[in-house]
Coordinates of N, CA, C and O in Angstrom, one line a residue:
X1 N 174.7 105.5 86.8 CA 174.5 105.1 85.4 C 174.1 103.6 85.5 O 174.4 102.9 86.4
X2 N 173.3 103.1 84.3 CA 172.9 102.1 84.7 C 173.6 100.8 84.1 O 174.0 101.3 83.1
X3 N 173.8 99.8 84.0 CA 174.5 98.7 83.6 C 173.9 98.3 82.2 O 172.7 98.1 81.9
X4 N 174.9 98.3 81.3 CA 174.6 97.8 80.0 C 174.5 96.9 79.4 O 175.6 96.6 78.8
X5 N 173.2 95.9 78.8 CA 173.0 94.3 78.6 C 174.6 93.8 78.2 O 175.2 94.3 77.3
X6 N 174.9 92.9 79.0 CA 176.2 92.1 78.5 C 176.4 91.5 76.6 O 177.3 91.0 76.0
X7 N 174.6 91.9 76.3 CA 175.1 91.4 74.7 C 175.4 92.5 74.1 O 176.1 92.4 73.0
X8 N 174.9 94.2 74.7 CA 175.3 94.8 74.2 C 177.3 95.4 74.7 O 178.1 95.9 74.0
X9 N 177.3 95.2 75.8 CA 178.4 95.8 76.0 C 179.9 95.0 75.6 O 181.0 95.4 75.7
X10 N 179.4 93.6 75.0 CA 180.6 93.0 74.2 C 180.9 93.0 72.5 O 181.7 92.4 71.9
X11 N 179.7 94.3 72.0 CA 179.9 94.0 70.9 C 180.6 95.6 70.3 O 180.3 96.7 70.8
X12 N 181.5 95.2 69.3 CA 182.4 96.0 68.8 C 181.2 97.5 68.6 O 181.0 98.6 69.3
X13 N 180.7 97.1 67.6 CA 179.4 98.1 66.7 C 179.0 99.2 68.1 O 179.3 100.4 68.2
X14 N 178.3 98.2 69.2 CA 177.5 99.1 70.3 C 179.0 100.0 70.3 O 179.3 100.9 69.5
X15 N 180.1 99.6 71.5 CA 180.9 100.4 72.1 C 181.4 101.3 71.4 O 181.7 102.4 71.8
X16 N 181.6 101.0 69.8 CA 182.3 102.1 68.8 C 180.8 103.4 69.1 O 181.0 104.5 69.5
X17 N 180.0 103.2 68.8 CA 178.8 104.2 68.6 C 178.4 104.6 69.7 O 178.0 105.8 69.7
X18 N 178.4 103.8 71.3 CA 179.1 104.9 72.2 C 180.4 105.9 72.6 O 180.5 107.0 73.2
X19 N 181.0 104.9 72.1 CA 182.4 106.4 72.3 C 182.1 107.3 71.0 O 182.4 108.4 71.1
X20 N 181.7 107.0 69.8 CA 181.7 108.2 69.0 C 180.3 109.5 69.6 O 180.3 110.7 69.2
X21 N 179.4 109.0 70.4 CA 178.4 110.1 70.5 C 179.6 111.0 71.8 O 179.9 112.2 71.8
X22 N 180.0 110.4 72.5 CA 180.8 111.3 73.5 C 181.8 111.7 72.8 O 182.0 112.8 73.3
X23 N 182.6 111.5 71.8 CA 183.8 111.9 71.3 C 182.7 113.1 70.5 O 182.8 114.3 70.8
X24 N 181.9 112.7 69.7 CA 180.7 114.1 68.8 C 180.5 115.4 69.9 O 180.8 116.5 69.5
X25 N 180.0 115.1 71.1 CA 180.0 116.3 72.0 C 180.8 116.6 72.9 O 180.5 117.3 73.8
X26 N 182.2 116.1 72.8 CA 183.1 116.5 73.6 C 183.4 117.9 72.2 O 183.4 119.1 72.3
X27 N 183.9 116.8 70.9 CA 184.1 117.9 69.8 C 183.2 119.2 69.9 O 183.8 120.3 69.9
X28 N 182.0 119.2 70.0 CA 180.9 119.7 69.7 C 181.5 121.0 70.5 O 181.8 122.0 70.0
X29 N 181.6 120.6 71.9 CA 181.6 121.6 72.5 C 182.9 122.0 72.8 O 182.8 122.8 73.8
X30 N 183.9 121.8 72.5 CA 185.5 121.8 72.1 C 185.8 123.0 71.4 O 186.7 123.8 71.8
X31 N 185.2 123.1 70.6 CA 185.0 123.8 69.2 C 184.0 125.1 69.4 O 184.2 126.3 69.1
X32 N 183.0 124.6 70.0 CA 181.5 126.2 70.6 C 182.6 126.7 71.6 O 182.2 127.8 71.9
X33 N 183.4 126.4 72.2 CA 184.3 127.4 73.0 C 185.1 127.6 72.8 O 185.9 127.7 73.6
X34 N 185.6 127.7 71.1 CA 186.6 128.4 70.9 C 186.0 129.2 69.7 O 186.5 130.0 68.8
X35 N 184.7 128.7 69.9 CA 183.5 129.8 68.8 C 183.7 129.5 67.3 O 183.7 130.4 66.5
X36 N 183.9 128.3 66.9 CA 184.0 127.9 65.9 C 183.4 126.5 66.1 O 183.3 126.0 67.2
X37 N 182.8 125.4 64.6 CA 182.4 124.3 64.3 C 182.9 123.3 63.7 O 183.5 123.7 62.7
X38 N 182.9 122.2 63.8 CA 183.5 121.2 63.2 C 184.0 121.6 61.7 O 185.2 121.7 61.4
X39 N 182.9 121.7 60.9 CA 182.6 122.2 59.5 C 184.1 122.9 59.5 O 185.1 122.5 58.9
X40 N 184.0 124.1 60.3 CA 185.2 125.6 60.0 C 186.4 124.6 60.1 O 187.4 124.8 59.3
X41 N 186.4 123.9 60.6 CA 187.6 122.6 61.4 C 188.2 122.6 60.1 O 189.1 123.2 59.6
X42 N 187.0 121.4 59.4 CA 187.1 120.2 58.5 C 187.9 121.1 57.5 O 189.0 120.6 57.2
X43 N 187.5 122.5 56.9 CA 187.3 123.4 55.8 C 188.7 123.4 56.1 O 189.4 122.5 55.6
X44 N 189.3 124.3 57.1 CA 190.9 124.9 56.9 C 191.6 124.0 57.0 O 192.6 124.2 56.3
X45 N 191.6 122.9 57.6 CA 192.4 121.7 57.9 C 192.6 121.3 56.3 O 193.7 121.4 55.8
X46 N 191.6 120.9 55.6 CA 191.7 120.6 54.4 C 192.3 121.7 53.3 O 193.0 121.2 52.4
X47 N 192.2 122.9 53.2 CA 192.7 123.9 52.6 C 194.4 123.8 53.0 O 195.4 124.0 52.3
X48 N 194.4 123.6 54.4 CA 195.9 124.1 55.0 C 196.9 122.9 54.3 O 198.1 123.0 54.0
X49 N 196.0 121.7 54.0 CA 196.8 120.7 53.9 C 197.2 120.5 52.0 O 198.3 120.5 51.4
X50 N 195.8 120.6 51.3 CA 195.8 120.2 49.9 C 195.9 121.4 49.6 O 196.0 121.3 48.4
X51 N 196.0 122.7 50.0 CA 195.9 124.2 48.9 C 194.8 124.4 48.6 O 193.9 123.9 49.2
X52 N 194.5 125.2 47.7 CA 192.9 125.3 47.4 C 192.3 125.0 46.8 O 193.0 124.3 46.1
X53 N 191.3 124.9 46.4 CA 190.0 124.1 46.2 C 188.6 125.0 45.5 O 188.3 126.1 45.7
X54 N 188.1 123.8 44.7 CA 186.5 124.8 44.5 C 185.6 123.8 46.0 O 185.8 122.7 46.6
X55 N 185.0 124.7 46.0 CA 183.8 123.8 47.3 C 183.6 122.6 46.7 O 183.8 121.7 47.4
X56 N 183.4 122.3 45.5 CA 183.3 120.7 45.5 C 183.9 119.8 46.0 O 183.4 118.8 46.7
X57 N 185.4 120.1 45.6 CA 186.2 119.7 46.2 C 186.2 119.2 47.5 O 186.2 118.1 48.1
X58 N 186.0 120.5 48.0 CA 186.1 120.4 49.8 C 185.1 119.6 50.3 O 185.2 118.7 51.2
X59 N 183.8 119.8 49.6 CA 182.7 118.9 50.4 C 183.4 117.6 49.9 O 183.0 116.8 50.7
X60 N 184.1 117.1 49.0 CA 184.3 115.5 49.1 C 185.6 115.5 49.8 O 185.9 114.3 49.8
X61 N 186.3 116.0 50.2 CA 187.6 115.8 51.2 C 186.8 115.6 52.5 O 186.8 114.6 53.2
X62 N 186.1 116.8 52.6 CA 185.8 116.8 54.0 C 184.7 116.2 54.5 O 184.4 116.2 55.7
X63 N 183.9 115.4 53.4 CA 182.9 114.3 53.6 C 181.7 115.3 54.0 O 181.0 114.5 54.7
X64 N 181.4 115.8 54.0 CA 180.0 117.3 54.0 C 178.9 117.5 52.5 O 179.2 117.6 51.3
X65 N 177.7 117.6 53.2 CA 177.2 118.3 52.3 C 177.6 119.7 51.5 O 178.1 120.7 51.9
X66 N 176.9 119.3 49.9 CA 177.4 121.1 49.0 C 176.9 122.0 50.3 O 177.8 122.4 51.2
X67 N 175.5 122.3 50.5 CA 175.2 123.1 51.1 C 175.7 123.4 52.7 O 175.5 124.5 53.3
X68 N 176.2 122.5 53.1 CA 177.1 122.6 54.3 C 178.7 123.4 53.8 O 179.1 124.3 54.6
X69 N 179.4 123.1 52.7 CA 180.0 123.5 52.3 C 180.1 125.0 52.8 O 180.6 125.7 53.7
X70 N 179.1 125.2 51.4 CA 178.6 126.8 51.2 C 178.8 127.0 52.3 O 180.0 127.2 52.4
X71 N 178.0 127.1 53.5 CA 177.5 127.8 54.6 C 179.0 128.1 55.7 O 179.4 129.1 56.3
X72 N 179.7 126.5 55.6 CA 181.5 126.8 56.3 C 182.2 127.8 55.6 O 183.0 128.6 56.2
X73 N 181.9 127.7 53.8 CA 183.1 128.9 53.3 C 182.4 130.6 53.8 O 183.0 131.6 54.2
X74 N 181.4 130.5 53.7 CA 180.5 132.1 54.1 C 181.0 132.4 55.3 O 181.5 133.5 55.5
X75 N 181.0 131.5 56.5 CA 181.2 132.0 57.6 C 182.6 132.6 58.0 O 182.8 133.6 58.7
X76 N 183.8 131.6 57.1 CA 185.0 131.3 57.4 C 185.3 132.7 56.5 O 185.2 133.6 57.3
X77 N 185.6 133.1 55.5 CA 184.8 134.6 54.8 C 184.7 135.5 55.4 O 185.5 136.4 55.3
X78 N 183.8 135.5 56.0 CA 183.2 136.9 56.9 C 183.8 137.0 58.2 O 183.3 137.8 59.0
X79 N 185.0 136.2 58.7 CA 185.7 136.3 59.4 C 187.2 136.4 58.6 O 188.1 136.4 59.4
X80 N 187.5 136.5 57.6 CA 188.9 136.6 57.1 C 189.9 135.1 56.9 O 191.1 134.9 56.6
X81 N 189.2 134.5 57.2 CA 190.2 132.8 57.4 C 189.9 132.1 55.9 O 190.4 131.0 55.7
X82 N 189.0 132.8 55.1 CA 189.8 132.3 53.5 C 189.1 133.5 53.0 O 188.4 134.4 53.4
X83 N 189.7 133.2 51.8 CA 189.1 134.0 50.6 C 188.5 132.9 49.5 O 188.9 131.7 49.7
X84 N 187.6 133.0 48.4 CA 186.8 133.0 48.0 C 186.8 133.8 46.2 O 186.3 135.0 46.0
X85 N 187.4 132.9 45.3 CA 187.2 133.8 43.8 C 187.4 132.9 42.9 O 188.0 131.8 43.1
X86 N 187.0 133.2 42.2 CA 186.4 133.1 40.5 C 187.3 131.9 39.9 O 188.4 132.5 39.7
X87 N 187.5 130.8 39.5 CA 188.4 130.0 39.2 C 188.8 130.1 37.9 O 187.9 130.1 37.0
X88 N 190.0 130.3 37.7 CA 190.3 130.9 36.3 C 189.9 130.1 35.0 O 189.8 130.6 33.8
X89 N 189.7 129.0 35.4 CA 189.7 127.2 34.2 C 188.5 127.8 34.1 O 188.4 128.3 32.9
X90 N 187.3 128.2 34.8 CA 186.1 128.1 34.8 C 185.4 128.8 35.6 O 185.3 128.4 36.7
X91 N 184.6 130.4 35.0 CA 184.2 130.9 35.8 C 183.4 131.0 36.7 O 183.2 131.9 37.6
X92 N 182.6 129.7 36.6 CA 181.2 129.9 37.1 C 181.7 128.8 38.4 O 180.9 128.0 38.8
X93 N 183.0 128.6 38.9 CA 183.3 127.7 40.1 C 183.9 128.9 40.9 O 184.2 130.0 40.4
X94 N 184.0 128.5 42.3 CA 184.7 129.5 43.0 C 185.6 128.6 43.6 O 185.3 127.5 44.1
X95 N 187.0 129.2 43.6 CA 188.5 128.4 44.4 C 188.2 128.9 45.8 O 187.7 130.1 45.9
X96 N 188.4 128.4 46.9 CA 189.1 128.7 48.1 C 190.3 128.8 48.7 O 191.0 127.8 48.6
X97 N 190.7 129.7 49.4 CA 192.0 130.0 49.7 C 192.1 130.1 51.1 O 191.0 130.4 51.7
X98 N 192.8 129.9 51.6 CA 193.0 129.6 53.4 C 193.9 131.2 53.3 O 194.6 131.6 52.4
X99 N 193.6 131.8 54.1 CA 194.1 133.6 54.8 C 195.3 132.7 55.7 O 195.4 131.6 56.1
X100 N 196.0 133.9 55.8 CA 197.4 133.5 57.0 C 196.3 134.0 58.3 O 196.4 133.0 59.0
X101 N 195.7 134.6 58.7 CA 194.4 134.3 59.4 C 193.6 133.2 59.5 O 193.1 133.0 60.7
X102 N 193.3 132.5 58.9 CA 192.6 131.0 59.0 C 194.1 129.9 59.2 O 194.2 128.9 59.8
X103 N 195.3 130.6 58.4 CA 195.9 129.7 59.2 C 196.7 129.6 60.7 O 197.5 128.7 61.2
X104 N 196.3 130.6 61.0 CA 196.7 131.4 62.5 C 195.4 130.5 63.6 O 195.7 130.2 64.8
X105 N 193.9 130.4 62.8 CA 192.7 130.0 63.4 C 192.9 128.6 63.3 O 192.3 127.9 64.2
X106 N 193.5 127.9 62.5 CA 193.3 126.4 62.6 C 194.5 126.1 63.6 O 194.2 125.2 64.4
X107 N 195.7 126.6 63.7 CA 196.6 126.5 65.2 C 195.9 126.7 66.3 O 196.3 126.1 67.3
X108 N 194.9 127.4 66.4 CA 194.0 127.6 67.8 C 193.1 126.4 68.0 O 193.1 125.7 69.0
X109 N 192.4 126.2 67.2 CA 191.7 124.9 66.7 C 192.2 123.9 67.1 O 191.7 123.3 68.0
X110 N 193.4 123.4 66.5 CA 194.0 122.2 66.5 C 194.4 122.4 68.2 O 193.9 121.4 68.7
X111 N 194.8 123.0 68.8 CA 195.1 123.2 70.2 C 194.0 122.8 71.3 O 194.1 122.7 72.5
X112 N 192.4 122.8 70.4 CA 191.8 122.9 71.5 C 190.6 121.7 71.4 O 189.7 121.3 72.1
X113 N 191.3 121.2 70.1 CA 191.0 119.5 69.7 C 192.2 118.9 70.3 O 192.3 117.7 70.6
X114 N 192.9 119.7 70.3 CA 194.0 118.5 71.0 C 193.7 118.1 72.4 O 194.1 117.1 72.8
X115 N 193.0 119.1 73.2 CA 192.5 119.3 74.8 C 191.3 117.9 74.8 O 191.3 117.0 75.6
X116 N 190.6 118.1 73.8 CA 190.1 117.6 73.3 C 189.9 116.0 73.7 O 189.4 115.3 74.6
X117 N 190.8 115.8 72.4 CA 191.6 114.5 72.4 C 192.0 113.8 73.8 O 191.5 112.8 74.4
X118 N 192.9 114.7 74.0 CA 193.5 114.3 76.0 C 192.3 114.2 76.5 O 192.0 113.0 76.7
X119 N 191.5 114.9 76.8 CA 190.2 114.3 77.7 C 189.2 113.1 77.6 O 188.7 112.6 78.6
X120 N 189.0 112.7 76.4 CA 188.4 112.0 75.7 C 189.6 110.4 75.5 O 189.3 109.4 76.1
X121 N 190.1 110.4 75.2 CA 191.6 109.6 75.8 C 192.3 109.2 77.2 O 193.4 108.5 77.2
X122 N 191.7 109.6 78.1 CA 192.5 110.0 79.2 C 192.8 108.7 79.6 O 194.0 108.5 80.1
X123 N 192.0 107.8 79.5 CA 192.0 106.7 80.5 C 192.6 105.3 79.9 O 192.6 104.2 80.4
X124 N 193.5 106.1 78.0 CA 194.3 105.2 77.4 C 196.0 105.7 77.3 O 196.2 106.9 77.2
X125 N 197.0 104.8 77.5 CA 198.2 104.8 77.5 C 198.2 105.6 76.1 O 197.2 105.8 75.4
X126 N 199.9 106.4 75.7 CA 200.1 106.8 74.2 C 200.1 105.7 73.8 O 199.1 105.5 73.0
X127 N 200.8 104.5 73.9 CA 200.7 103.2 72.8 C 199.3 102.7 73.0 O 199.2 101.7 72.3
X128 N 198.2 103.0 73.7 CA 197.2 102.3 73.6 C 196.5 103.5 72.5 O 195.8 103.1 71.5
X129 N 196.6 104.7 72.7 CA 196.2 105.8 71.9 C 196.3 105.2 70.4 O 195.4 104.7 69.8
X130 N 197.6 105.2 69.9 CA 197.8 105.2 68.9 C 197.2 104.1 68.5 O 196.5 104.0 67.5
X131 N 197.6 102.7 69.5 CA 196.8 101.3 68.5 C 195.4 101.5 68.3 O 195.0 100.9 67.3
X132 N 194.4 102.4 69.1 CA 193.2 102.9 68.5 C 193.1 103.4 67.7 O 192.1 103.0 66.9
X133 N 193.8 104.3 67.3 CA 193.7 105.2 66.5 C 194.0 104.3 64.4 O 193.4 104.7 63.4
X134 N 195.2 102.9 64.6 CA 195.5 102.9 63.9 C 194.5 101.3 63.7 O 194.6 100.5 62.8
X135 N 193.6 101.2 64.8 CA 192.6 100.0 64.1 C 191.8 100.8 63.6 O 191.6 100.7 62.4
X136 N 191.2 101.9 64.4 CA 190.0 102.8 63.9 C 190.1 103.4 62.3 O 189.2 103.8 61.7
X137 N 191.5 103.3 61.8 CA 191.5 104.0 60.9 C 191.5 103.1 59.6 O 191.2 103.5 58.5
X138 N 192.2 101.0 60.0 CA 192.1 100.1 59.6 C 190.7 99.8 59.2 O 190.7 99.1 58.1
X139 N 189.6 99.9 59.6 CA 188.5 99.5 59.9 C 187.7 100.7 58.8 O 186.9 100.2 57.9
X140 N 188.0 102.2 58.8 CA 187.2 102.8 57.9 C 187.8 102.8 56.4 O 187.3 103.1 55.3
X141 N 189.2 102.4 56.8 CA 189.9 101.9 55.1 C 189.3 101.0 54.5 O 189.0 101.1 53.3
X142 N 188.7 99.7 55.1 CA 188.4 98.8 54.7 C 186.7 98.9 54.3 O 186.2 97.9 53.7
X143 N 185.9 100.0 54.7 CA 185.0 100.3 54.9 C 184.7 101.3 54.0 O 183.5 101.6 54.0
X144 N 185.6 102.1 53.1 CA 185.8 102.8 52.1 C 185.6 104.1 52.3 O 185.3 104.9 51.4
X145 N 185.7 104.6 53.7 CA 185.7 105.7 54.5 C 187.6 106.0 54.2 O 188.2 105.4 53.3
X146 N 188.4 107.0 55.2 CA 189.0 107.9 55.0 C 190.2 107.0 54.9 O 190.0 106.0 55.6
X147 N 191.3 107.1 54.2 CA 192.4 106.5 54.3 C 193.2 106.5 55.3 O 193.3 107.6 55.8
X148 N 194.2 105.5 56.0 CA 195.0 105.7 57.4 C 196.2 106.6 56.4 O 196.7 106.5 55.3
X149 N 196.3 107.3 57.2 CA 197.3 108.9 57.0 C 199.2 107.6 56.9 O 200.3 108.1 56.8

């Protein structure tokens, strides 16, 4: 590999946007071997956590496009890992519902993001883990991205 201009390899912006393309295709492919996508991730994770939801909803939890939406609740559907009906307030919305099968599938998931994680981590202590984790998460709070948990 080849050596990285020293203006770029001291600045915060470059290194963050390299470890996120490796952290994107470690996920990427994290996830295509356990035959599922980020999206299906984002969807149950968020159902398992807030209850259910119309897709609107979900696309602004899960930071996704409507049409990305749509396409995670169809797939996740036609595999049994939610259901999908008529919202009683208003018919013309549809609720989502996480199946005890989707939540059986986000335990496999989470297991193989956690493999994940470890690999992509390897070469940080747990206290070095977590202090990344809790600047990275300082940084998109302030940035008006996701709130630190």
């Amino acid at each position: 590999m080849e050596p990285t201009p020293g203006r770029l390899a001291t600045r915060a912006s470059w290194l963050i946007t390299q470890a996120a393309v490796h952290a994107r295709r470690a996920v990427s492919e994290g996830f295509a071997e356990a035959g599922a996508r980020g999206y299906h991730y984002r969807v149950l994770a968020a159902l398992r956590e807030f209850g259910p939801a119309s897709q609107a909803k979900l696309g602004q939890r899960c930071r996704m496009d409507r049409s990305d939406v749509v396409a995670a609740v169809t797939e996740l559907e036609a595999k049994g890992f939610v259901e999908r009906s008529a919202d009683p307030a208003d018919r013309r919305r549809n609720t989502v519902t996480i199946t005890g099968a989707g939540i059986r599938r986000l335990g496999r998931l989470d297991r193989a993001l956690d493999d994940v994680q470890d690999e992509l981590l390897a070469p940080l202590s747990a206290t070095e883990r977590q202090a990344l984790i809790a600047l990275l998460g300082k940084l998109l709070e302030h940035h008006g991205g996701a709130p630190s948990p």
